[in-house]
Coordinates of C-alpha atoms and ligand atoms in Angstrom, one line a residue:
X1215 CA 0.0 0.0 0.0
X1216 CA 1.2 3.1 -0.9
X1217 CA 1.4 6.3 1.9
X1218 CA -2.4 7.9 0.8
X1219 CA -4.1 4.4 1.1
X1220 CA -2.3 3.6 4.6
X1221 CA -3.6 6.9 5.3
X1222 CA -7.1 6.0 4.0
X1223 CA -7.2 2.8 5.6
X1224 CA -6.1 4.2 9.4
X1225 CA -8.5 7.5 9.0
X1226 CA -11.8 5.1 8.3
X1227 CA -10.8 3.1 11.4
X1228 CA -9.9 7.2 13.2
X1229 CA -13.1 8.1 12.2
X1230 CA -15.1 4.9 13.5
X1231 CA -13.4 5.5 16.8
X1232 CA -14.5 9.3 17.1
X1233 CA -18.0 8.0 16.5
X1234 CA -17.9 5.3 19.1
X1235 CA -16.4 8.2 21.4
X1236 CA -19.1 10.1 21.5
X1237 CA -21.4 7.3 21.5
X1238 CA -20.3 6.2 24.3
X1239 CA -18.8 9.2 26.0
X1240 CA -20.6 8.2 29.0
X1241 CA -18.7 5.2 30.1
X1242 CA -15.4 7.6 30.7
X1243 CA -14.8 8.7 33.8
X1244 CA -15.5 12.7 33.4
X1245 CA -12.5 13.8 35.1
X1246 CA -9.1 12.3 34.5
X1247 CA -8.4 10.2 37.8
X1248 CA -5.1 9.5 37.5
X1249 CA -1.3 9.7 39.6
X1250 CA 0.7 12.9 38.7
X1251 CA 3.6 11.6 36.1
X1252 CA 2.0 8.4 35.5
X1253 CA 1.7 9.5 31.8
X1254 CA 5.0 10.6 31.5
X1255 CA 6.8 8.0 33.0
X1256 CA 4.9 5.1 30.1
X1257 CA 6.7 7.4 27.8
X1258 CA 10.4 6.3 26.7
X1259 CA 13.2 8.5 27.5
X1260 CA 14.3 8.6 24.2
X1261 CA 12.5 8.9 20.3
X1262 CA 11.9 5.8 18.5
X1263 CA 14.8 5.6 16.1
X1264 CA 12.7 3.4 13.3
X1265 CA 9.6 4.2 12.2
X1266 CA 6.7 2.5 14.5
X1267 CA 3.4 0.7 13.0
X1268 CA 0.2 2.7 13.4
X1269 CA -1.1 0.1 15.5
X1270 CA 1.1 -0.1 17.9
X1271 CA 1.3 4.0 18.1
X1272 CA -3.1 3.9 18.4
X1273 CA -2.6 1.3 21.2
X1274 CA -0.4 3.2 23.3
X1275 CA -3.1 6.1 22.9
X1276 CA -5.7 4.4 23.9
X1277 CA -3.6 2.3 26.7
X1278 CA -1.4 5.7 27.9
X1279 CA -2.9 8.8 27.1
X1280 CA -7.1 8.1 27.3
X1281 CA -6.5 7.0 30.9
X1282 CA -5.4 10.6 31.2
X1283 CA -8.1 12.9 29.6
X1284 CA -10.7 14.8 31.0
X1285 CA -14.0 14.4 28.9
X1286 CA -15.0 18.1 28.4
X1287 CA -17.6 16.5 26.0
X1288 CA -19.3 14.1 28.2
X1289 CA -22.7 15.4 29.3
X1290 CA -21.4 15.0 32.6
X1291 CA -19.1 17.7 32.1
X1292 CA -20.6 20.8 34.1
X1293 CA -16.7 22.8 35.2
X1294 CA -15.4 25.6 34.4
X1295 CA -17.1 27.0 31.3
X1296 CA -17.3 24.7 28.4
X1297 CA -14.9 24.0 25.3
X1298 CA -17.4 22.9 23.1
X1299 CA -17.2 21.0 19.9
X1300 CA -19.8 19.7 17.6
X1301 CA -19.8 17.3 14.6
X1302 CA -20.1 20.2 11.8
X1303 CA -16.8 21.5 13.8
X1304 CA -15.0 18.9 13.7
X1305 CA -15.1 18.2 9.9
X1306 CA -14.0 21.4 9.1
X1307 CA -11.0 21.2 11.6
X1308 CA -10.4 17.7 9.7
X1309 CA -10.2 19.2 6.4
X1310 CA -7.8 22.6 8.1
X1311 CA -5.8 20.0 8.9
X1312 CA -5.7 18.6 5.7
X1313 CA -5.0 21.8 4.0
X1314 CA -2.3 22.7 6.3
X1315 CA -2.7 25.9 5.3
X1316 CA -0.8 28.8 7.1
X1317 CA -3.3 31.2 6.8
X1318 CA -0.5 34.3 7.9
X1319 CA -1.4 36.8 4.9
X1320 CA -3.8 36.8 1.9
X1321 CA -1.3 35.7 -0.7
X1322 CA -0.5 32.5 2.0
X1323 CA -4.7 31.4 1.8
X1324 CA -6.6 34.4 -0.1
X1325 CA -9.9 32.0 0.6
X1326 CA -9.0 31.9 4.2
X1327 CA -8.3 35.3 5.0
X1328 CA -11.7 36.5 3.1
X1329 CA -13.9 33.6 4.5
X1330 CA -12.7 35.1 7.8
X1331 CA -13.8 38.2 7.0
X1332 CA -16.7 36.9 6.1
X1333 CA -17.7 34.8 9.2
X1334 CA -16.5 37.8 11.2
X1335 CA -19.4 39.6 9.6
X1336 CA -21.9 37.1 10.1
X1337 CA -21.0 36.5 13.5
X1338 CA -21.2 40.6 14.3
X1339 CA -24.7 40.4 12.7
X1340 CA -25.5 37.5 14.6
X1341 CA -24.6 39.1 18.1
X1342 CA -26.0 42.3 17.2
X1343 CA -22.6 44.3 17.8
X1344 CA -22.1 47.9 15.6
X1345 CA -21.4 47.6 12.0
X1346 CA -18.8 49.7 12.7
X1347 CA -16.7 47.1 14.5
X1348 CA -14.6 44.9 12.5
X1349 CA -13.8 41.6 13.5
X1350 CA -10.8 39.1 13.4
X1351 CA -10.5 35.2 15.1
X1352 CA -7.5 35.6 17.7
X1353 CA -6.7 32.4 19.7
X1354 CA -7.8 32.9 22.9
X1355 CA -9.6 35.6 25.1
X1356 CA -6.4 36.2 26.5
X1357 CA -4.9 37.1 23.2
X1358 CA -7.8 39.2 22.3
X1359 CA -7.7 41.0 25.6
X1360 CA -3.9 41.6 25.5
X1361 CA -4.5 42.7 22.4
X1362 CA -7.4 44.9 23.6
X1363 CA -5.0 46.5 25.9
X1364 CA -1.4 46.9 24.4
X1365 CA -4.0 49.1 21.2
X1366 CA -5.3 51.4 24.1
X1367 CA -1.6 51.6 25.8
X1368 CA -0.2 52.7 21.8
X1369 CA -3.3 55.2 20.9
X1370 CA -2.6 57.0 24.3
X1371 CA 1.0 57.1 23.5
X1372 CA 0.6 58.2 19.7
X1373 CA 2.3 54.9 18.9
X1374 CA 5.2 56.0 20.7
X1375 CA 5.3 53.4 23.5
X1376 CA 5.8 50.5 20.9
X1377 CA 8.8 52.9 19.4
X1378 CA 10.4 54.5 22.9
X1379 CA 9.4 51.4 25.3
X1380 CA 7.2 51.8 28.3
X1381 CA 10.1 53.9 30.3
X1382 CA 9.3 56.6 28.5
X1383 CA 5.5 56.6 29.9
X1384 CA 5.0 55.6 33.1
X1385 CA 1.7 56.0 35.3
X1386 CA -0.4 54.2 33.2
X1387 CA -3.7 52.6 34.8
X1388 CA -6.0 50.0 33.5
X1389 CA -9.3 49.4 35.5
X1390 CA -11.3 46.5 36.2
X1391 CA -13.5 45.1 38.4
X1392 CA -12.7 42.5 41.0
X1393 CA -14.4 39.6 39.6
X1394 CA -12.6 40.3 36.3
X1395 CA -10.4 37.1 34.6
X1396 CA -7.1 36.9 35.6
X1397 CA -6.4 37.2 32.0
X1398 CA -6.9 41.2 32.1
X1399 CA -4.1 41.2 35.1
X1400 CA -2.1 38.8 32.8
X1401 CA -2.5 41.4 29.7
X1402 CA -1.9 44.5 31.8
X1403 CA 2.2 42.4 33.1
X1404 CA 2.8 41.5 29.7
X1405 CA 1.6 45.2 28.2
X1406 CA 4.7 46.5 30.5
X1407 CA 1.8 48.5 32.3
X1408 CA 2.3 46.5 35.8
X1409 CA 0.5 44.9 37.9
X1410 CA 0.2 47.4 40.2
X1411 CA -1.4 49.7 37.9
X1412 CA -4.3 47.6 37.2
X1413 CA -6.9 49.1 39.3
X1414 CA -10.0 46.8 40.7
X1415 CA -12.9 47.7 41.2
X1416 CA -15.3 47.2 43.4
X1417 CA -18.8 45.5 42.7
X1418 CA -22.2 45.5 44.1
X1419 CA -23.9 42.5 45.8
X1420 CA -24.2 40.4 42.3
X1421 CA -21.0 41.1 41.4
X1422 CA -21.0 43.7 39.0
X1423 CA -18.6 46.6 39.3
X1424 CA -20.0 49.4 40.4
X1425 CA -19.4 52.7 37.9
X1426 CA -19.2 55.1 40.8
X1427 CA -16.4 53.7 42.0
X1428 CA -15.2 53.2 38.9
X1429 CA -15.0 57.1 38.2
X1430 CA -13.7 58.0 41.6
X1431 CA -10.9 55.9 40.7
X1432 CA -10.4 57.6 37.6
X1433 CA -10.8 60.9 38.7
X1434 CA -8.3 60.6 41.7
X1435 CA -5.8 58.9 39.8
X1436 CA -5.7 61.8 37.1
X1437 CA -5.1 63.9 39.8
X1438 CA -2.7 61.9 40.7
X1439 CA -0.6 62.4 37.7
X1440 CA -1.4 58.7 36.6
X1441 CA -2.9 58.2 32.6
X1442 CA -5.5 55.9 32.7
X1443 CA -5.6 54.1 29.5
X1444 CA -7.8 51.1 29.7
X1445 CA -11.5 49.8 31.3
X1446 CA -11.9 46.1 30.7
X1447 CA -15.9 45.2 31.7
X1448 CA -17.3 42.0 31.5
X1449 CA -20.4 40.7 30.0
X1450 CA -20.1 37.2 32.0
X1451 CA -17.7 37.3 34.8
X1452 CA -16.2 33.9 35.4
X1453 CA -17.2 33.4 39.1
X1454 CA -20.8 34.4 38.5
X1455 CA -21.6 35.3 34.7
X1456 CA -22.4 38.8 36.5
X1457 CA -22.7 41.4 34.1
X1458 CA -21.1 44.9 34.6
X1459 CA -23.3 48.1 33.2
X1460 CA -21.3 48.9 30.1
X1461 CA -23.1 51.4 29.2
X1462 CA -22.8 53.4 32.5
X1463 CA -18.9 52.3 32.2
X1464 CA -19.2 53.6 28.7
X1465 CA -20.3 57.1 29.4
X1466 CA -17.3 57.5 32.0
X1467 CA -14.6 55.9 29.4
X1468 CA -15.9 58.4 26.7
X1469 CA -15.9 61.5 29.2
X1470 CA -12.1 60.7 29.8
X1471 CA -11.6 59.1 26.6
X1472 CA -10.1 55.4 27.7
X1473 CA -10.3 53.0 26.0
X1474 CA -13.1 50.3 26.7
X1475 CA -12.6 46.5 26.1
X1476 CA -15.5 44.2 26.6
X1477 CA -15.0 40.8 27.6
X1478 CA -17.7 38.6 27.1
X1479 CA -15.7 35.2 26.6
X1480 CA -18.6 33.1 28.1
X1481 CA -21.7 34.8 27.9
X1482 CA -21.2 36.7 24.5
X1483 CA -22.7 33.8 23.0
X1484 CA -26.2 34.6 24.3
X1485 CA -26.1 37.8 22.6
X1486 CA -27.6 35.7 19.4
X1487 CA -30.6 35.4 21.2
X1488 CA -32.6 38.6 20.9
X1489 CA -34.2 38.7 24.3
X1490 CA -30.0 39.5 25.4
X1491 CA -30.0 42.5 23.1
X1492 CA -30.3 44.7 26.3
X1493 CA -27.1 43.4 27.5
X1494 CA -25.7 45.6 24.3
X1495 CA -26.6 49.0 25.5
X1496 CA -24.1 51.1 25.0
X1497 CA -21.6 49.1 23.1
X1498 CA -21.5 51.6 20.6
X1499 CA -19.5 53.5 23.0
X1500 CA -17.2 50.8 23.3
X1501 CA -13.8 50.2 21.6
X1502 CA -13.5 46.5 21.5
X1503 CA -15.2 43.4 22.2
X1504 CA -14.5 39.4 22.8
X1505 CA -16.1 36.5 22.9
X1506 CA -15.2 33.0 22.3
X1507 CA -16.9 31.1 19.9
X1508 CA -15.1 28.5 21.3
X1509 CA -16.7 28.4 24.5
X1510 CA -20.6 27.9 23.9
X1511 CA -21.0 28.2 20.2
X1512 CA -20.3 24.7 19.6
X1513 CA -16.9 25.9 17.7
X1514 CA -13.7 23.5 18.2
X1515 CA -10.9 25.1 21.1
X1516 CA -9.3 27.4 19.4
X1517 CA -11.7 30.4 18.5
X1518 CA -11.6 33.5 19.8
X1519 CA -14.0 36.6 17.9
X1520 CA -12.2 39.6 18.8
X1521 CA -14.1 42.8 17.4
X1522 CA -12.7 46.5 17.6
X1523 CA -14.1 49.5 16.4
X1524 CA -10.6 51.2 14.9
X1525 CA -9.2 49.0 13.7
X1526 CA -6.4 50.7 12.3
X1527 CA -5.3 51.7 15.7
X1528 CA -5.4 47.5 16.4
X1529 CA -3.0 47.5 13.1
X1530 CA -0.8 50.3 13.9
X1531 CA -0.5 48.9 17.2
X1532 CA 0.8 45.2 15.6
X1533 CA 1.9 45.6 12.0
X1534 CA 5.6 44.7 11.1
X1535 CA 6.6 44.1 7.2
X1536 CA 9.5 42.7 6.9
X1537 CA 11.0 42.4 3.3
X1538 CA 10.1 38.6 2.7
X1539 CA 6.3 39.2 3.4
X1540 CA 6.2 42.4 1.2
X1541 CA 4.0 41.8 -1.6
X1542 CA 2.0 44.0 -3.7
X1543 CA -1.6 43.2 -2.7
X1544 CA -0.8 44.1 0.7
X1545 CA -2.7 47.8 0.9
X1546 CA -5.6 46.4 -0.4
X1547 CA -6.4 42.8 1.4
X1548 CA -6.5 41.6 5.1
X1549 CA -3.2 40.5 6.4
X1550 CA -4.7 39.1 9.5
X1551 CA -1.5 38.6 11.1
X1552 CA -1.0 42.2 11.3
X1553 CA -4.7 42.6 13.4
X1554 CA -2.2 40.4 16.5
X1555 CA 0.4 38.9 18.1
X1556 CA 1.0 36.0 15.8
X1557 CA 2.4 35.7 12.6
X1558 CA 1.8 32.5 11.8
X1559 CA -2.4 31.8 11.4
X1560 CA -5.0 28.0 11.8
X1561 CA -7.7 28.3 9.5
X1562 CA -9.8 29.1 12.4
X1563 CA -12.5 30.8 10.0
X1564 CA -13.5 27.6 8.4
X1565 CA -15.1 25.9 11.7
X1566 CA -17.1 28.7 12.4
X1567 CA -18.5 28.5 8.7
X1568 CA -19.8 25.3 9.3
X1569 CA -21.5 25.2 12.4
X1570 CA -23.2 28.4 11.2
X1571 CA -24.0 27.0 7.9
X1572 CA -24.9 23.6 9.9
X1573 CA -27.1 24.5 12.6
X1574 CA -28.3 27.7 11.2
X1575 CA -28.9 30.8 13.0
X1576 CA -32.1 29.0 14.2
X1577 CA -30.8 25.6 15.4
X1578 CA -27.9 27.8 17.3
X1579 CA -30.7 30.2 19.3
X1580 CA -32.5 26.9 20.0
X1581 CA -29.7 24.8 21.8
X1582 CA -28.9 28.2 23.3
X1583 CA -32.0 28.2 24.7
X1584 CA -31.6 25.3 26.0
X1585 CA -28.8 25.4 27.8
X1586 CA -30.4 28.2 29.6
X1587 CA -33.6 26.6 30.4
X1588 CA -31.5 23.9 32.0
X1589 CA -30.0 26.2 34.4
X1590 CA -32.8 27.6 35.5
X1591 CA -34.6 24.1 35.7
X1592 CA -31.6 23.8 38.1
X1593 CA -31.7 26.5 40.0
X1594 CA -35.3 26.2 40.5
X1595 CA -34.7 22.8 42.4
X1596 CA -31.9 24.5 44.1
X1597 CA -34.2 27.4 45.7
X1598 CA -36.6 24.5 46.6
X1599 CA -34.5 22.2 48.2
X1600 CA -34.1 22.8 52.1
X1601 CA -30.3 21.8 52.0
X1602 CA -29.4 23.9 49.4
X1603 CA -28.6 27.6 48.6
X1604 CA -28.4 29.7 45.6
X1605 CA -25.6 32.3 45.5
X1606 CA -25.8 34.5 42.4
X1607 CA -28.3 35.1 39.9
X1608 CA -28.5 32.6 37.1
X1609 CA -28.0 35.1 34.0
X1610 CA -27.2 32.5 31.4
X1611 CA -26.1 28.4 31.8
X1612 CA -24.0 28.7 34.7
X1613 CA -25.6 28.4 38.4
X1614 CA -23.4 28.7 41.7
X1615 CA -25.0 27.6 44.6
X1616 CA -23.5 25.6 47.7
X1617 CA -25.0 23.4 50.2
X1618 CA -26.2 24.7 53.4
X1619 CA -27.9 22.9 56.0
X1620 CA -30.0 24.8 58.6
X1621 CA -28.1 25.9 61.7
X1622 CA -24.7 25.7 60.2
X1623 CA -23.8 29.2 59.4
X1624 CA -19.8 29.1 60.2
X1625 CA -18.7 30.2 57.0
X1626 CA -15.0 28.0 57.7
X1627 CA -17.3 24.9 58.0
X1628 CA -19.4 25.2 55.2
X1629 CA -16.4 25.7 53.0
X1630 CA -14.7 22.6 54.3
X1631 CA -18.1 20.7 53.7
X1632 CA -18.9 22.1 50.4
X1633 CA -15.3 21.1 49.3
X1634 CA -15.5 17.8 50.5
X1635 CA -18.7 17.4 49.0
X1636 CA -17.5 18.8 45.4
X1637 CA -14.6 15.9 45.9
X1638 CA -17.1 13.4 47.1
X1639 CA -19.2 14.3 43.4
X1640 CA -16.3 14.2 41.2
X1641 CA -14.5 10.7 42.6
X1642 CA -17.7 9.0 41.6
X1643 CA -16.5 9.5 37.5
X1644 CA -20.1 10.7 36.9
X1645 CA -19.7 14.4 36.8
X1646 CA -17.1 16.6 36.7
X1647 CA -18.1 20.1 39.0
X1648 CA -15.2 22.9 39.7
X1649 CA -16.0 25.8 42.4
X1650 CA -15.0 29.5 43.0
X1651 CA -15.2 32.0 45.6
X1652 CA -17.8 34.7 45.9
X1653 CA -17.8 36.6 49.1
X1654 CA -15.4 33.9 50.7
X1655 CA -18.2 31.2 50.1
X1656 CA -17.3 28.3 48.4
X1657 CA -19.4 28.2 46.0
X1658 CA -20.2 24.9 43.6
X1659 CA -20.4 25.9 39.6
X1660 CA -22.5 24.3 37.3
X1661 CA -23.0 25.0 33.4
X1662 CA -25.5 23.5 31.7
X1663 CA -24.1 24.3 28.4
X1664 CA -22.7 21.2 26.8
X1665 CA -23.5 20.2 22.7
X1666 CA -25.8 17.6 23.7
X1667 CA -26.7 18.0 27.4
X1668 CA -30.2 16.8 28.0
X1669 CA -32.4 17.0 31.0
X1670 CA -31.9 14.0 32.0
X1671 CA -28.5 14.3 33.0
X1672 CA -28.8 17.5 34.5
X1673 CA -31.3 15.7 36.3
X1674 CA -28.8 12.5 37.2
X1675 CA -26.1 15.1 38.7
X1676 CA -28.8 16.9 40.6
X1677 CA -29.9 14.0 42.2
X1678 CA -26.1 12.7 43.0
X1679 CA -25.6 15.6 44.3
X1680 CA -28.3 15.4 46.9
X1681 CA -28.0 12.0 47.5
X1682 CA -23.6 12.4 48.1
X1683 CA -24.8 15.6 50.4
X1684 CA -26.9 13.9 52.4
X1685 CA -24.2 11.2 53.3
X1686 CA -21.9 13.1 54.1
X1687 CA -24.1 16.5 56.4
Ligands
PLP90 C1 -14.7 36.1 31.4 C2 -13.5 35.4 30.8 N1 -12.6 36.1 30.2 C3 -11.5 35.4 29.7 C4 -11.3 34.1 29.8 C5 -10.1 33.4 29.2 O1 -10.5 32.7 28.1 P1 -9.4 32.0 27.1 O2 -9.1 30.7 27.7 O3 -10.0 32.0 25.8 O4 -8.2 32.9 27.2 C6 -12.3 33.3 30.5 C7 -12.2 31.9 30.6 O5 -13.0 31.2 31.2 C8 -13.4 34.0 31.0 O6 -14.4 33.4 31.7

C-alpha cells in the first residue's frame, strides 16, 4: 500500500473510533483520575529511532494517554465554562488540517483570509454588535484581551510606546472590576503597564462593578498624575456570569476618553438570542469586544471573535513588514497577522463557517436556549430544596449555589463541607463540578451548556448531588 491508502485505511478506522467516542462518551470517567507523572513515565526517555506501526502507536493512545483525559464533551461535564465541539466543527477542523494551510497573509490562503472576514461579519450580525466594529479570530480571550490592551496603551502614546518602550510613559492605569479574569491582570504584566497599575474595582452585591467607584478611581488617579488608558468590563464574569453596566462604564470611558474593552468570553454567546439585546446598550461606546466562539457556540478550542471599532489603531498597534512578506496586494487585502500577536495563522474561519452553515442561526438560538432553560430548571430545584442555597443570579447556563444545612452558618465549616462534597461528586467518575469563591463562600459551579446535554443528565447530577450531600451532612 502506498502512503495515501495507509492513510485512508487508518483514517476510516480514526473516524469509527470518534464515533464510538461520543457514542459512548458516557462510560469515561468525566474527570481524569489518575497519579501525577503516571503518563510521562509510560513514555520512553528517548525517540523511536525506526519508524513504529500505526497500531502499535493507536494502542499506546488508547492504553497511555485516554487513561489521562478529562471528557470536556461528556454530558457529565458541568466545570469551568465549556470547550465545546460539535460534529459540523470537527469536519471542518479535519479538512484545516488537511490543507495545512498557514493562513499568515492573503497571498499565504486568499480564501481563508476573506472567509474570515466573512464569518466575522456574520457572526457581528448574529450578536448584534455595531457595524462599525470589524472583527478578526485571535486564539484565545487572552490574546484578544492583551490585544485589547497593548491598542489602548499605543493610541494613548501616539504609537510612541511601541517605538520608545514603556520607560518613557510611566503611570499608566488599567481598571477592572474585581471579579474580572485573571487574564486582564495577565495582559496588563505583559503590556509592560504593571500589575500594580491595574486598578479593581469594586462590585455591588451580584457582582457587577459598580461605575461610581469606577470614576472616583479615575478621577483621583488623574489627579494623581497617573494616565488611565484602559477599562476592561465583562459581560459574564467567570465566578458568577455577572454582568457589569457597560453602558454606564461607557459614558465615564468616553468622558475621559479610555479605551473600553469588553470581555464577554462566556456569555457573549447569548447575545444571538434577541431577548440578550439589552445586555448591548451602550456598546456603541465601546472600543472592542471578545467572545469566544469556542466556548458555547459549539466551535472547536481554538476560536476567539475579537471585534474593535478602529481597527487601524489595532494594526498600527501590531503591523511589522519585513522584506520577505512584502507583496503587492498588501494595501488592499486583510493580512490578519497584522490585526495580532502572531504571525503564523490556523484556518480558524473555516469551523465557524460550518457550524453556522450547519445548525443555522435557528438551530444555534435553539440549543442556546436550552442550555439556559436547563439552568434555570436547576436553579429552581436549588431554591426548593431545604439543604441547598443559591448564590448569584443565574443570567445565562452557569448556576453557583453551595450546600447549606439549617443551623450551620460558620462560614469555615461550610467551606470545608462544600469542598468535601464537590470531591465526594467528582471521585464518583459521573460528573465533573469545579468551584470558586464569591464573598469567601465556596461556591459549587455548574454549566449547563454542553452540545448535547439533555435533562436528564442535568437531572442525574442533581440528584447525585443530593444524595452524596446527604451522606456526608
Ligand atoms: C470572562 C472570561 N474572560 C477570559 C477568559 C479566558 O479565556 P481564554 O481561555 O479563551 O483565554 C475566560 C475563561 O474562562 C473568562 O471566563
Amino acid at each position: 500500500m502506498d502512503s495515501v491508502d495507509i492513510f485512508r485505511s487508518e483514517a476510516h478506522k480514526m473516524v469509527d473510533w470518534i464515533a464510538d467516542y461520543y457514542a459512548d462518551i458516557e462510560k469515561y470517567p468525566v474527570k481524569a483520575n489518575i497519579k501525577p507523572g503516571s503518563v510521562f513515565s509510560a513514555i520512553p526517555d528517548a525517540p523511536p529511532s525506526e519508524p513504529e506501526d500505526m497500531k502499535q502507536i493507536f494502542s499506546d493512545f488508547e492504553r497511555i494517554i485516554m487513561p489521562g483525559i478529562t471528557h470536556w464533551q461528556s454530558p457529565g461535564f458541568f466545570a469551568y465554562f465549556p470547550a465545546n465541539t460539535s460534529f459540523p466543527s470537527l469536519l471542518a477542523e479535519m479538512l484545516s488540517s488537511a490543507l495545512g494551510a498557514q493562513c499568515m497573509k492573503w497571498e499565504t490562503s486568499p480564501a481563508a483570509t476573506e472567509l474570515e472576514e466573512a464569518v466575522m461579519n456574520w457572526l457581528r450580525k448574529m450578536t448584534g454588535l455595531p457595524s462599525n466594529f470589524e472583527g478578526v479570530i485571535q486564539d484565545t480571550a487572552s490574546t484578544s484581551t492583551l490585544c485589547a490592551i497593548l491598542t489602548a496603551r499605543e493610541k494613548s502614546t501616539a504609537f510612541e510606546a511601541n517605538n520608545k518602550g514603556m520607560a518613557a510613559f510611566e503611570g499608566m492605569r488599567v481598571y477592572c472590576s474585581t471579579e474580572a479574569h485573571s487574564s486582564v491582570e495577565k495582559a496588563v504584566k505583559i503590556a509592560g503597564i504593571g500589575r500594580e497599575n491595574l486598578v479593581k474595582i469594586g462590585t455591588d452585591k451580584e457582582f457587577r462593578m459598580d461605575p461610581s467607584l469606577l470614576e472616583k478611581a479615575i478621577a483621583m488617579d488623574i489627579q494623581n498624575g497617573f494616565r488611565p488608558v484602559c477599562v476592561v468590563a465583562a459581560i459574564g464574569t467567570t465566578g458568577s456570569t455577572a454582568v457589569d453596566p457597560v453602558e454606564e462604564i461607557a459614558r465615564i470611558c468616553s468622558k475621559y476618553k479610555i479605551w473600553l474593552h469588553v470581555d464577554a468570553a462566556y456569555a457573549g454567546t447569548a447575545l444571538i438570542l434577541p431577548e440578550y439585546s439589552y445586555l448591548l446598550k451602550g456598546i456603541d461606546m465601546a472600543d472592542s469586544f471578545v467572545f469566544n466562539p469556542h466556548k458555547w457556540l459549539f466551535t472547536n478550542f481554538d476560536c476567539s471573535a475579537y471585534f474593535v471599532k478602529d481597527s487601524e489603531s489595532l494594526i498600527n498597534t501590531f503591523k511589522l513588514v519585513p522584506e520577505y512578506l512584502r507583496s503587492q496586494i498588501q494595501e488592499h487585502v486583510n493580512d490578519y497577522s497584522n490585526w495580532g500577536v502572531q504571525l503564523g495563522r490556523r484556518f480558524r474561519a473555516l469551523k465557524l463557517w460550518f457550524v453556522i452553515r450547519s445548525f443555522g442561526v435557528n438551530g444555534l438560538q435553539e440549543k442556546v436556549r436550552h442550555n439556559i432553560a436547563l439552568a434555570n430548571e436547576l436553579k429552581t430545584r436549588i431554591e426548593e430544596h431545604e439543604l441547598f442555597e443559591l448564590l448569584a443570579p443565574v443570567e445565562f447556563g452557569l448556576v453557583c449555589f453551595r450546600f447549606h444545612p439549617k443551623g450551620i452558618e460558620d462560614t469555615g465549616i461550610l467551606n470545608r463541607m462544600n469542598e468535601k462534597l464537590l470531591l465526594a461528586v467528582n471521585a464518583t467518575g459521573k460528573v465533573y463540578i469545579t468551584h470558586t469563591k464569591l464573598d469567601d463562600k465556596y461556591t459549587l459551579r455548574m454549566v449547563t451548556c454542553q452540545t448535547n446535554i439533555e435533562r436528564s443528565q442535568v437531572e442525574q447530577a442533581w440528584n447525585l448531588l443530593v444524595k452524596t450531600a446527604e451522606s456526608i451532612y
